[in-house]
Amino acid sequence: MTDNEALSAKALSLISHKLRTPLSIINGYSEAVLSQAEKESFSPFTTKALEEINKQGSRMSLLVDKLMAFNQVITADSKNLEKQPVALKELIKECASKVIAQDEGVLPAQPVKGVKRGTFVEIDCSAQLTLLANADMLRLAVAELLENAIKFNNKMEKIIKVQVANHGDSISISVRDYGVGIRPQDVSQIFEPFYQVDDYFTGQVSGWGLGLPMVQRILNLHKGTISVVSDRGLGSIFTLSFPL
Ligand SMILES: Nc1ncnc2c1ncn2[C@@H]1O[C@H](COP(=O)(O)OP(=O)(O)OP(=O)(O)O)[C@@H](O)[C@H]1O
Ligand SMILES: [Mg+2]
């Protein structure tokens, strides 16, 4: 890393750390006050305003977390990467619960009446399967693919299928969604930092456009690869492949 790159990485890390404290205060207080709404008979306007403050605060916290994670992964050194055997089914389950909870935290407060809503992650993975990897990074990579599978999907009921396979010389983890899909001309660009497909189909997108570049870097650090097959309107399959 050059001196300038090291300085940018340090600045990014410092900015993220400094934003974390005020954000956790905003989120903590808005939640605490909201929990009093019924008892204190707040007006609908006050409750709505508090809910919006809390929702946007939570979104901003997720943005800061992503920035920090990206920075950590980009500056990590492949020679000093700590690896341990990771039980894959457990790790995927853990990521799915976290990502679903996160998504529910930023959904509109009032569900649409009579519409079935929910995210269902089906995991096809043998319980014994382990992979020698950096557990924190693997968690970041799987959570990112799940997060995208939920985010780029306009359906009320979202089905995501995760399939893990042992091919003898490699292990693959694929995440399939039935969301908006990606046009061929965009596929080659989605691994570029800050690139986001933003058009009439997806509308305005939250996030930085840093998730997939981060996943790609995690795979590079493990000498693995990431690939994608996608059909606009039908969905996408992202596959991570780790050599054994
Ligand atoms: N599962 C998916 N289905 C459809 N489009 C996707 C999917 N995953 C990624 N994309 C497209 O690729 C772009 C880049 O993805 P990436 O994860 O890097 O960024 P992001 O999710 O927009 O922001 P961030 O990850 O920083 O929160 C997305 O903005 C979206 O347009
Ligand atoms: Mg993303």
mmCIF file of N, CA and C in Angstrom, residues 26-143:
data_model
loop_
_atom_site.group_PDB
_atom_site.id
_atom_site.type_symbol
_atom_site.label_atom_id
_atom_site.label_comp_id
_atom_site.label_asym_id
_atom_site.label_seq_id
_atom_site.Cartn_x
_atom_site.Cartn_y
_atom_site.Cartn_z
ATOM 1 N N ILE A 26 -28.371 8.803 18.846
ATOM 2 C CA ILE A 26 -29.623 9.129 18.136
ATOM 3 C C ILE A 26 -30.551 7.911 18.141
ATOM 4 N N ASN A 27 -29.974 6.747 17.791
ATOM 5 C CA ASN A 27 -30.801 5.533 17.701
ATOM 6 C C ASN A 27 -31.317 5.106 19.071
ATOM 7 N N GLY A 28 -30.432 5.162 20.058
ATOM 8 C CA GLY A 28 -30.808 4.726 21.409
ATOM 9 C C GLY A 28 -31.917 5.592 21.986
ATOM 10 N N TYR A 29 -31.755 6.927 21.875
ATOM 11 C CA TYR A 29 -32.768 7.833 22.446
ATOM 12 C C TYR A 29 -34.090 7.749 21.684
ATOM 13 N N SER A 30 -34.017 7.688 20.347
ATOM 14 C CA SER A 30 -35.280 7.663 19.600
ATOM 15 C C SER A 30 -36.047 6.382 19.925
ATOM 16 N N GLU A 31 -35.307 5.287 20.107
ATOM 17 C CA GLU A 31 -35.971 4.027 20.470
ATOM 18 C C GLU A 31 -36.592 4.127 21.866
ATOM 19 N N ALA A 32 -35.820 4.700 22.796
ATOM 20 C CA ALA A 32 -36.303 4.812 24.178
ATOM 21 C C ALA A 32 -37.568 5.683 24.230
ATOM 22 N N VAL A 33 -37.544 6.809 23.512
ATOM 23 C CA VAL A 33 -38.711 7.699 23.537
ATOM 24 C C VAL A 33 -39.905 7.019 22.854
ATOM 25 N N LEU A 34 -39.621 6.331 21.730
ATOM 26 C CA LEU A 34 -40.712 5.634 21.010
ATOM 27 C C LEU A 34 -41.404 4.602 21.888
ATOM 28 N N SER A 35 -40.618 3.945 22.734
ATOM 29 C CA SER A 35 -41.214 2.907 23.585
ATOM 30 C C SER A 35 -42.194 3.506 24.600
ATOM 31 N N GLN A 36 -42.140 4.835 24.770
ATOM 32 C CA GLN A 36 -43.060 5.521 25.690
ATOM 33 C C GLN A 36 -44.314 6.036 24.966
ATOM 34 N N ALA A 37 -44.346 5.872 23.633
ATOM 35 C CA ALA A 37 -45.391 6.523 22.827
ATOM 36 C C ALA A 37 -46.799 6.261 23.337
ATOM 37 N N GLU A 38 -47.083 4.993 23.654
ATOM 38 C CA GLU A 38 -48.450 4.659 24.059
ATOM 39 C C GLU A 38 -48.775 5.248 25.427
ATOM 40 N N LYS A 39 -47.826 5.034 26.355
ATOM 41 C CA LYS A 39 -48.025 5.496 27.728
ATOM 42 C C LYS A 39 -48.220 7.017 27.787
ATOM 43 N N GLU A 40 -47.438 7.729 26.979
ATOM 44 C CA GLU A 40 -47.464 9.195 27.017
ATOM 45 C C GLU A 40 -48.500 9.783 26.054
ATOM 46 N N SER A 41 -49.250 8.932 25.349
ATOM 47 C CA SER A 41 -50.220 9.341 24.322
ATOM 48 C C SER A 41 -49.656 10.392 23.366
ATOM 49 N N PHE A 42 -48.552 10.070 22.700
ATOM 50 C CA PHE A 42 -47.979 10.984 21.703
ATOM 51 C C PHE A 42 -48.965 11.162 20.557
ATOM 52 N N SER A 43 -48.895 12.323 19.906
ATOM 53 C CA SER A 43 -49.743 12.537 18.723
ATOM 54 C C SER A 43 -49.213 11.653 17.592
ATOM 55 N N PRO A 44 -50.083 11.335 16.606
ATOM 56 C CA PRO A 44 -49.613 10.525 15.465
ATOM 57 C C PRO A 44 -48.392 11.164 14.787
ATOM 58 N N PHE A 45 -48.384 12.512 14.729
ATOM 59 C CA PHE A 45 -47.251 13.181 14.078
ATOM 60 C C PHE A 45 -45.946 12.922 14.835
ATOM 61 N N THR A 46 -46.010 13.058 16.165
ATOM 62 C CA THR A 46 -44.790 12.851 16.969
ATOM 63 C C THR A 46 -44.291 11.419 16.809
ATOM 64 N N THR A 47 -45.216 10.461 16.872
ATOM 65 C CA THR A 47 -44.815 9.055 16.737
ATOM 66 C C THR A 47 -44.185 8.822 15.375
ATOM 67 N N LYS A 48 -44.803 9.385 14.328
ATOM 68 C CA LYS A 48 -44.296 9.197 12.958
ATOM 69 C C LYS A 48 -42.897 9.800 12.834
ATOM 70 N N ALA A 49 -42.732 11.000 13.401
ATOM 71 C CA ALA A 49 -41.432 11.680 13.307
ATOM 72 C C ALA A 49 -40.353 10.857 14.019
ATOM 73 N N LEU A 50 -40.699 10.336 15.184
ATOM 74 C CA LEU A 50 -39.722 9.531 15.937
ATOM 75 C C LEU A 50 -39.366 8.253 15.178
ATOM 76 N N GLU A 51 -40.391 7.639 14.591
ATOM 77 C CA GLU A 51 -40.140 6.405 13.824
ATOM 78 C C GLU A 51 -39.198 6.683 12.654
ATOM 79 N N GLU A 52 -39.425 7.842 12.009
ATOM 80 C CA GLU A 52 -38.588 8.187 10.839
ATOM 81 C C GLU A 52 -37.149 8.473 11.285
ATOM 82 N N ILE A 53 -36.994 9.177 12.402
ATOM 83 C CA ILE A 53 -35.642 9.469 12.914
ATOM 84 C C ILE A 53 -34.929 8.148 13.202
ATOM 85 N N ASN A 54 -35.667 7.232 13.841
ATOM 86 C CA ASN A 54 -35.076 5.944 14.210
ATOM 87 C C ASN A 54 -34.724 5.114 12.981
ATOM 88 N N LYS A 55 -35.607 5.128 12.005
ATOM 89 C CA LYS A 55 -35.375 4.339 10.783
ATOM 90 C C LYS A 55 -34.154 4.871 10.022
ATOM 91 N N GLN A 56 -34.097 6.197 9.876
ATOM 92 C CA GLN A 56 -32.967 6.778 9.129
ATOM 93 C C GLN A 56 -31.662 6.623 9.916
ATOM 94 N N GLY A 57 -31.752 6.715 11.241
ATOM 95 C CA GLY A 57 -30.558 6.516 12.076
ATOM 96 C C GLY A 57 -30.024 5.096 11.916
ATOM 97 N N SER A 58 -30.940 4.119 11.901
ATOM 98 C CA SER A 58 -30.517 2.721 11.745
ATOM 99 C C SER A 58 -29.890 2.525 10.377
ATOM 100 N N ARG A 59 -30.481 3.145 9.351
ATOM 101 C CA ARG A 59 -29.910 3.046 7.993
ATOM 102 C C ARG A 59 -28.503 3.594 7.965
ATOM 103 N N MET A 60 -28.344 4.753 8.635
ATOM 104 C CA MET A 60 -27.032 5.392 8.606
ATOM 105 C C MET A 60 -26.002 4.535 9.344
ATOM 106 N N SER A 61 -26.431 3.886 10.420
ATOM 107 C CA SER A 61 -25.510 3.000 11.147
ATOM 108 C C SER A 61 -25.049 1.862 10.249
ATOM 109 N N LEU A 62 -25.982 1.323 9.456
ATOM 110 C CA LEU A 62 -25.616 0.228 8.554
ATOM 111 C C LEU A 62 -24.612 0.720 7.494
ATOM 112 N N LEU A 63 -24.817 1.963 7.033
ATOM 113 C CA LEU A 63 -23.888 2.529 6.041
ATOM 114 C C LEU A 63 -22.482 2.662 6.631
ATOM 115 N N VAL A 64 -22.440 3.136 7.873
ATOM 116 C CA VAL A 64 -21.139 3.314 8.525
ATOM 117 C C VAL A 64 -20.480 1.943 8.758
ATOM 118 N N ASP A 65 -21.276 0.962 9.177
ATOM 119 C CA ASP A 65 -20.728 -0.393 9.387
ATOM 120 C C ASP A 65 -20.132 -0.939 8.087
ATOM 121 N N LYS A 66 -20.843 -0.687 6.978
ATOM 122 C CA LYS A 66 -20.369 -1.207 5.692
ATOM 123 C C LYS A 66 -19.060 -0.547 5.295
ATOM 124 N N LEU A 67 -18.991 0.757 5.535
ATOM 125 C CA LEU A 67 -17.766 1.493 5.207
ATOM 126 C C LEU A 67 -16.586 0.951 6.010
ATOM 127 N N MET A 68 -16.835 0.677 7.285
ATOM 128 C CA MET A 68 -15.769 0.147 8.142
ATOM 129 C C MET A 68 -15.339 -1.242 7.685
ATOM 130 N N ALA A 69 -16.323 -2.066 7.365
ATOM 131 C CA ALA A 69 -16.007 -3.434 6.936
ATOM 132 C C ALA A 69 -15.205 -3.393 5.634
ATOM 133 N N PHE A 70 -15.641 -2.536 4.697
ATOM 134 C CA PHE A 70 -14.940 -2.418 3.414
ATOM 135 C C PHE A 70 -13.482 -2.023 3.650
ATOM 136 N N ASN A 71 -13.317 -1.043 4.515
ATOM 137 C CA ASN A 71 -11.964 -0.554 4.792
ATOM 138 C C ASN A 71 -11.081 -1.650 5.384
ATOM 139 N N GLN A 72 -11.660 -2.407 6.309
ATOM 140 C CA GLN A 72 -10.901 -3.494 6.950
ATOM 141 C C GLN A 72 -10.468 -4.540 5.930
ATOM 142 N N VAL A 73 -11.411 -4.893 5.054
ATOM 143 C CA VAL A 73 -11.135 -5.952 4.078
ATOM 144 C C VAL A 73 -10.107 -5.481 3.048
ATOM 145 N N ILE A 74 -10.256 -4.224 2.604
ATOM 146 C CA ILE A 74 -9.349 -3.694 1.582
ATOM 147 C C ILE A 74 -7.915 -3.605 2.114
ATOM 148 N N THR A 75 -7.785 -3.285 3.398
ATOM 149 C CA THR A 75 -6.435 -3.112 3.947
ATOM 150 C C THR A 75 -5.854 -4.413 4.511
ATOM 151 N N ALA A 76 -6.643 -5.500 4.512
ATOM 152 C CA ALA A 76 -6.142 -6.772 5.073
ATOM 153 C C ALA A 76 -5.034 -7.337 4.185
ATOM 154 N N ASP A 77 -4.121 -8.040 4.829
ATOM 155 C CA ASP A 77 -2.965 -8.603 4.130
ATOM 156 C C ASP A 77 -3.167 -10.114 3.993
ATOM 157 N N SER A 78 -3.095 -10.612 2.760
ATOM 158 C CA SER A 78 -3.384 -12.043 2.563
ATOM 159 C C SER A 78 -2.377 -12.934 3.290
ATOM 160 N N LYS A 79 -1.163 -12.423 3.508
ATOM 161 C CA LYS A 79 -0.142 -13.267 4.166
ATOM 162 C C LYS A 79 -0.455 -13.486 5.644
ATOM 163 N N ASN A 80 -1.100 -12.490 6.266
ATOM 164 C CA ASN A 80 -1.385 -12.631 7.704
ATOM 165 C C ASN A 80 -2.841 -12.979 7.984
ATOM 166 N N LEU A 81 -3.521 -13.525 6.990
ATOM 167 C CA LEU A 81 -4.945 -13.817 7.173
ATOM 168 C C LEU A 81 -5.126 -15.010 8.117
ATOM 169 N N GLU A 82 -5.849 -14.772 9.205
ATOM 170 C CA GLU A 82 -6.094 -15.884 10.160
ATOM 171 C C GLU A 82 -7.209 -16.761 9.631
ATOM 172 N N LYS A 83 -6.966 -18.072 9.598
ATOM 173 C CA LYS A 83 -8.006 -18.980 9.107
ATOM 174 C C LYS A 83 -8.302 -20.055 10.132
ATOM 175 N N GLN A 84 -9.544 -20.489 10.167
ATOM 176 C CA GLN A 84 -9.918 -21.598 11.048
ATOM 177 C C GLN A 84 -11.012 -22.421 10.366
ATOM 178 N N PRO A 85 -11.233 -23.679 10.787
ATOM 179 C CA PRO A 85 -12.321 -24.440 10.169
ATOM 180 C C PRO A 85 -13.665 -23.820 10.562
ATOM 181 N N VAL A 86 -14.467 -23.495 9.572
ATOM 182 C CA VAL A 86 -15.747 -22.833 9.836
ATOM 183 C C VAL A 86 -16.886 -23.779 9.447
ATOM 184 N N ALA A 87 -17.822 -24.012 10.378
ATOM 185 C CA ALA A 87 -19.000 -24.841 10.075
ATOM 186 C C ALA A 87 -19.940 -23.992 9.217
ATOM 187 N N LEU A 88 -20.094 -24.382 7.961
ATOM 188 C CA LEU A 88 -20.774 -23.497 7.012
ATOM 189 C C LEU A 88 -22.269 -23.320 7.280
ATOM 190 N N LYS A 89 -22.951 -24.414 7.618
ATOM 191 C CA LYS A 89 -24.400 -24.301 7.806
ATOM 192 C C LYS A 89 -24.729 -23.319 8.940
ATOM 193 N N GLU A 90 -23.958 -23.468 10.038
ATOM 194 C CA GLU A 90 -24.153 -22.576 11.184
ATOM 195 C C GLU A 90 -23.947 -21.119 10.779
ATOM 196 N N LEU A 91 -22.838 -20.899 10.071
ATOM 197 C CA LEU A 91 -22.481 -19.528 9.689
ATOM 198 C C LEU A 91 -23.557 -18.908 8.779
ATOM 199 N N ILE A 92 -24.065 -19.700 7.844
ATOM 200 C CA ILE A 92 -25.075 -19.162 6.917
ATOM 201 C C ILE A 92 -26.374 -18.843 7.674
ATOM 202 N N LYS A 93 -26.735 -19.754 8.591
ATOM 203 C CA LYS A 93 -27.952 -19.525 9.405
ATOM 204 C C LYS A 93 -27.840 -18.225 10.188
ATOM 205 N N GLU A 94 -26.660 -18.058 10.797
ATOM 206 C CA GLU A 94 -26.398 -16.861 11.602
ATOM 207 C C GLU A 94 -26.527 -15.598 10.736
ATOM 208 N N CYS A 95 -25.923 -15.639 9.552
ATOM 209 C CA CYS A 95 -25.976 -14.475 8.649
ATOM 210 C C CYS A 95 -27.415 -14.195 8.238
ATOM 211 N N ALA A 96 -28.171 -15.255 7.927
ATOM 212 C CA ALA A 96 -29.551 -15.072 7.473
ATOM 213 C C ALA A 96 -30.370 -14.389 8.572
ATOM 214 N N SER A 97 -30.232 -14.860 9.827
ATOM 215 C CA SER A 97 -31.015 -14.238 10.912
ATOM 216 C C SER A 97 -30.651 -12.769 11.061
ATOM 217 N N LYS A 98 -29.353 -12.484 10.970
ATOM 218 C CA LYS A 98 -28.908 -11.099 11.166
ATOM 219 C C LYS A 98 -29.459 -10.183 10.055
ATOM 220 N N VAL A 99 -29.341 -10.652 8.830
ATOM 221 C CA VAL A 99 -29.750 -9.819 7.701
ATOM 222 C C VAL A 99 -31.268 -9.612 7.678
ATOM 223 N N ILE A 100 -32.025 -10.656 8.036
ATOM 224 C CA ILE A 100 -33.487 -10.521 8.068
ATOM 225 C C ILE A 100 -33.887 -9.527 9.169
ATOM 226 N N ALA A 101 -33.239 -9.628 10.325
ATOM 227 C CA ALA A 101 -33.562 -8.713 11.432
ATOM 228 C C ALA A 101 -33.239 -7.274 11.031
ATOM 229 N N GLN A 102 -32.110 -7.092 10.367
ATOM 230 C CA GLN A 102 -31.700 -5.761 9.908
ATOM 231 C C GLN A 102 -32.732 -5.185 8.952
ATOM 232 N N ASP A 103 -33.178 -6.015 8.031
ATOM 233 C CA ASP A 103 -34.133 -5.580 7.011
ATOM 234 C C ASP A 103 -35.448 -5.182 7.666
ATOM 235 N N GLU A 104 -35.875 -5.977 8.646
ATOM 236 C CA GLU A 104 -37.137 -5.670 9.324
ATOM 237 C C GLU A 104 -37.033 -4.366 10.097
ATOM 238 N N GLY A 105 -35.819 -4.083 10.587
ATOM 239 C CA GLY A 105 -35.595 -2.855 11.355
ATOM 240 C C GLY A 105 -35.781 -1.599 10.530
ATOM 241 N N VAL A 106 -35.605 -1.676 9.207
ATOM 242 C CA VAL A 106 -35.734 -0.467 8.385
ATOM 243 C C VAL A 106 -36.937 -0.485 7.444
ATOM 244 N N LEU A 107 -37.827 -1.471 7.635
ATOM 245 C CA LEU A 107 -39.048 -1.525 6.818
ATOM 246 C C LEU A 107 -40.042 -0.465 7.285
ATOM 247 N N PRO A 108 -41.003 -0.063 6.430
ATOM 248 C CA PRO A 108 -42.021 0.878 6.905
ATOM 249 C C PRO A 108 -42.753 0.295 8.113
ATOM 250 N N ALA A 109 -43.163 1.158 9.034
ATOM 251 C CA ALA A 109 -43.739 0.671 10.290
ATOM 252 C C ALA A 109 -45.038 -0.116 10.079
ATOM 253 N N GLN A 110 -45.881 0.367 9.143
ATOM 254 C CA GLN A 110 -47.177 -0.283 8.962
ATOM 255 C C GLN A 110 -47.156 -1.275 7.809
ATOM 256 N N PRO A 111 -47.310 -2.581 8.056
ATOM 257 C CA PRO A 111 -47.373 -3.516 6.938
ATOM 258 C C PRO A 111 -48.649 -3.293 6.129
ATOM 259 N N VAL A 112 -48.591 -3.635 4.837
ATOM 260 C CA VAL A 112 -49.787 -3.467 4.008
ATOM 261 C C VAL A 112 -50.766 -4.577 4.383
ATOM 262 N N LYS A 113 -52.011 -4.176 4.652
ATOM 263 C CA LYS A 113 -53.019 -5.137 5.120
ATOM 264 C C LYS A 113 -53.314 -6.213 4.072
ATOM 265 N N GLY A 114 -53.403 -7.450 4.525
ATOM 266 C CA GLY A 114 -53.811 -8.538 3.640
ATOM 267 C C GLY A 114 -52.718 -9.030 2.703
ATOM 268 N N VAL A 115 -51.501 -8.438 2.793
ATOM 269 C CA VAL A 115 -50.427 -8.883 1.902
ATOM 270 C C VAL A 115 -49.417 -9.688 2.720
ATOM 271 N N LYS A 116 -49.119 -10.889 2.233
ATOM 272 C CA LYS A 116 -48.168 -11.741 2.940
ATOM 273 C C LYS A 116 -46.765 -11.167 2.731
ATOM 274 N N ARG A 117 -46.076 -10.917 3.817
ATOM 275 C CA ARG A 117 -44.762 -10.341 3.667
ATOM 276 C C ARG A 117 -43.755 -11.127 4.489
ATOM 277 N N GLY A 118 -42.593 -11.313 3.947
ATOM 278 C CA GLY A 118 -41.581 -12.006 4.722
ATOM 279 C C GLY A 118 -40.426 -12.425 3.841
ATOM 280 N N THR A 119 -39.310 -12.727 4.495
ATOM 281 C CA THR A 119 -38.137 -13.198 3.770
ATOM 282 C C THR A 119 -37.814 -14.588 4.269
ATOM 283 N N PHE A 120 -37.654 -15.518 3.338
ATOM 284 C CA PHE A 120 -37.411 -16.903 3.713
ATOM 285 C C PHE A 120 -36.112 -17.371 3.075
ATOM 286 N N VAL A 121 -35.164 -17.769 3.914
ATOM 287 C CA VAL A 121 -33.877 -18.234 3.392
ATOM 288 C C VAL A 121 -33.815 -19.752 3.556
ATOM 289 N N GLU A 122 -33.767 -20.457 2.428
ATOM 290 C CA GLU A 122 -33.668 -21.926 2.481
ATOM 291 C C GLU A 122 -32.194 -22.307 2.326
ATOM 292 N N ILE A 123 -31.711 -23.131 3.261
ATOM 293 C CA ILE A 123 -30.277 -23.472 3.227
ATOM 294 C C ILE A 123 -30.103 -24.955 2.919
ATOM 295 N N ASP A 124 -29.403 -25.231 1.836
ATOM 296 C CA ASP A 124 -29.118 -26.621 1.487
ATOM 297 C C ASP A 124 -27.613 -26.841 1.683
ATOM 298 N N CYS A 125 -27.271 -27.405 2.864
ATOM 299 C CA CYS A 125 -25.845 -27.576 3.204
ATOM 300 C C CYS A 125 -25.733 -28.703 4.213
ATOM 301 N N SER A 126 -24.787 -29.604 3.978
ATOM 302 C CA SER A 126 -24.648 -30.693 4.954
ATOM 303 C C SER A 126 -24.115 -30.119 6.272
ATOM 304 N N ALA A 127 -24.640 -30.632 7.387
ATOM 305 C CA ALA A 127 -24.314 -30.057 8.698
ATOM 306 C C ALA A 127 -22.837 -30.211 9.037
ATOM 307 N N GLN A 128 -22.175 -31.199 8.431
ATOM 308 C CA GLN A 128 -20.767 -31.459 8.787
ATOM 309 C C GLN A 128 -19.778 -30.613 7.984
ATOM 310 N N LEU A 129 -20.252 -29.958 6.950
ATOM 311 C CA LEU A 129 -19.316 -29.314 6.034
ATOM 312 C C LEU A 129 -18.587 -28.131 6.672
ATOM 313 N N THR A 130 -17.246 -28.188 6.629
ATOM 314 C CA THR A 130 -16.460 -27.062 7.165
ATOM 315 C C THR A 130 -15.521 -26.536 6.067
ATOM 316 N N LEU A 131 -15.114 -25.290 6.243
ATOM 317 C CA LEU A 131 -14.201 -24.663 5.282
ATOM 318 C C LEU A 131 -13.138 -23.911 6.072
ATOM 319 N N LEU A 132 -11.882 -24.074 5.640
ATOM 320 C CA LEU A 132 -10.806 -23.344 6.300
ATOM 321 C C LEU A 132 -10.821 -21.910 5.756
ATOM 322 N N ALA A 133 -11.227 -20.978 6.616
ATOM 323 C CA ALA A 133 -11.377 -19.597 6.135
ATOM 324 C C ALA A 133 -11.298 -18.625 7.299
ATOM 325 N N ASN A 134 -11.234 -17.354 6.968
ATOM 326 C CA ASN A 134 -11.331 -16.334 8.002
ATOM 327 C C ASN A 134 -12.828 -16.143 8.291
ATOM 328 N N ALA A 135 -13.242 -16.546 9.496
ATOM 329 C CA ALA A 135 -14.678 -16.603 9.808
ATOM 330 C C ALA A 135 -15.348 -15.230 9.688
ATOM 331 N N ASP A 136 -14.681 -14.181 10.158
ATOM 332 C CA ASP A 136 -15.304 -12.850 10.122
ATOM 333 C C ASP A 136 -15.543 -12.411 8.681
ATOM 334 N N MET A 137 -14.545 -12.686 7.856
ATOM 335 C CA MET A 137 -14.680 -12.265 6.447
ATOM 336 C C MET A 137 -15.719 -13.100 5.711
ATOM 337 N N LEU A 138 -15.741 -14.383 6.021
ATOM 338 C CA LEU A 138 -16.731 -15.244 5.372
ATOM 339 C C LEU A 138 -18.144 -14.790 5.740
ATOM 340 N N ARG A 139 -18.297 -14.415 7.007
ATOM 341 C CA ARG A 139 -19.588 -13.897 7.477
ATOM 342 C C ARG A 139 -19.966 -12.630 6.703
ATOM 343 N N LEU A 140 -18.996 -11.737 6.527
ATOM 344 C CA LEU A 140 -19.257 -10.488 5.778
ATOM 345 C C LEU A 140 -19.697 -10.800 4.350
ATOM 346 N N ALA A 141 -19.008 -11.769 3.721
ATOM 347 C CA ALA A 141 -19.303 -12.080 2.315
ATOM 348 C C ALA A 141 -20.701 -12.678 2.174
ATOM 349 N N VAL A 142 -21.011 -13.669 3.020
ATOM 350 C CA VAL A 142 -22.330 -14.323 2.916
ATOM 351 C C VAL A 142 -23.438 -13.325 3.265
ATOM 352 N N ALA A 143 -23.224 -12.523 4.312
ATOM 353 C CA ALA A 143 -24.247 -11.551 4.714
ATOM 354 C C ALA A 143 -24.483 -10.542 3.597
#
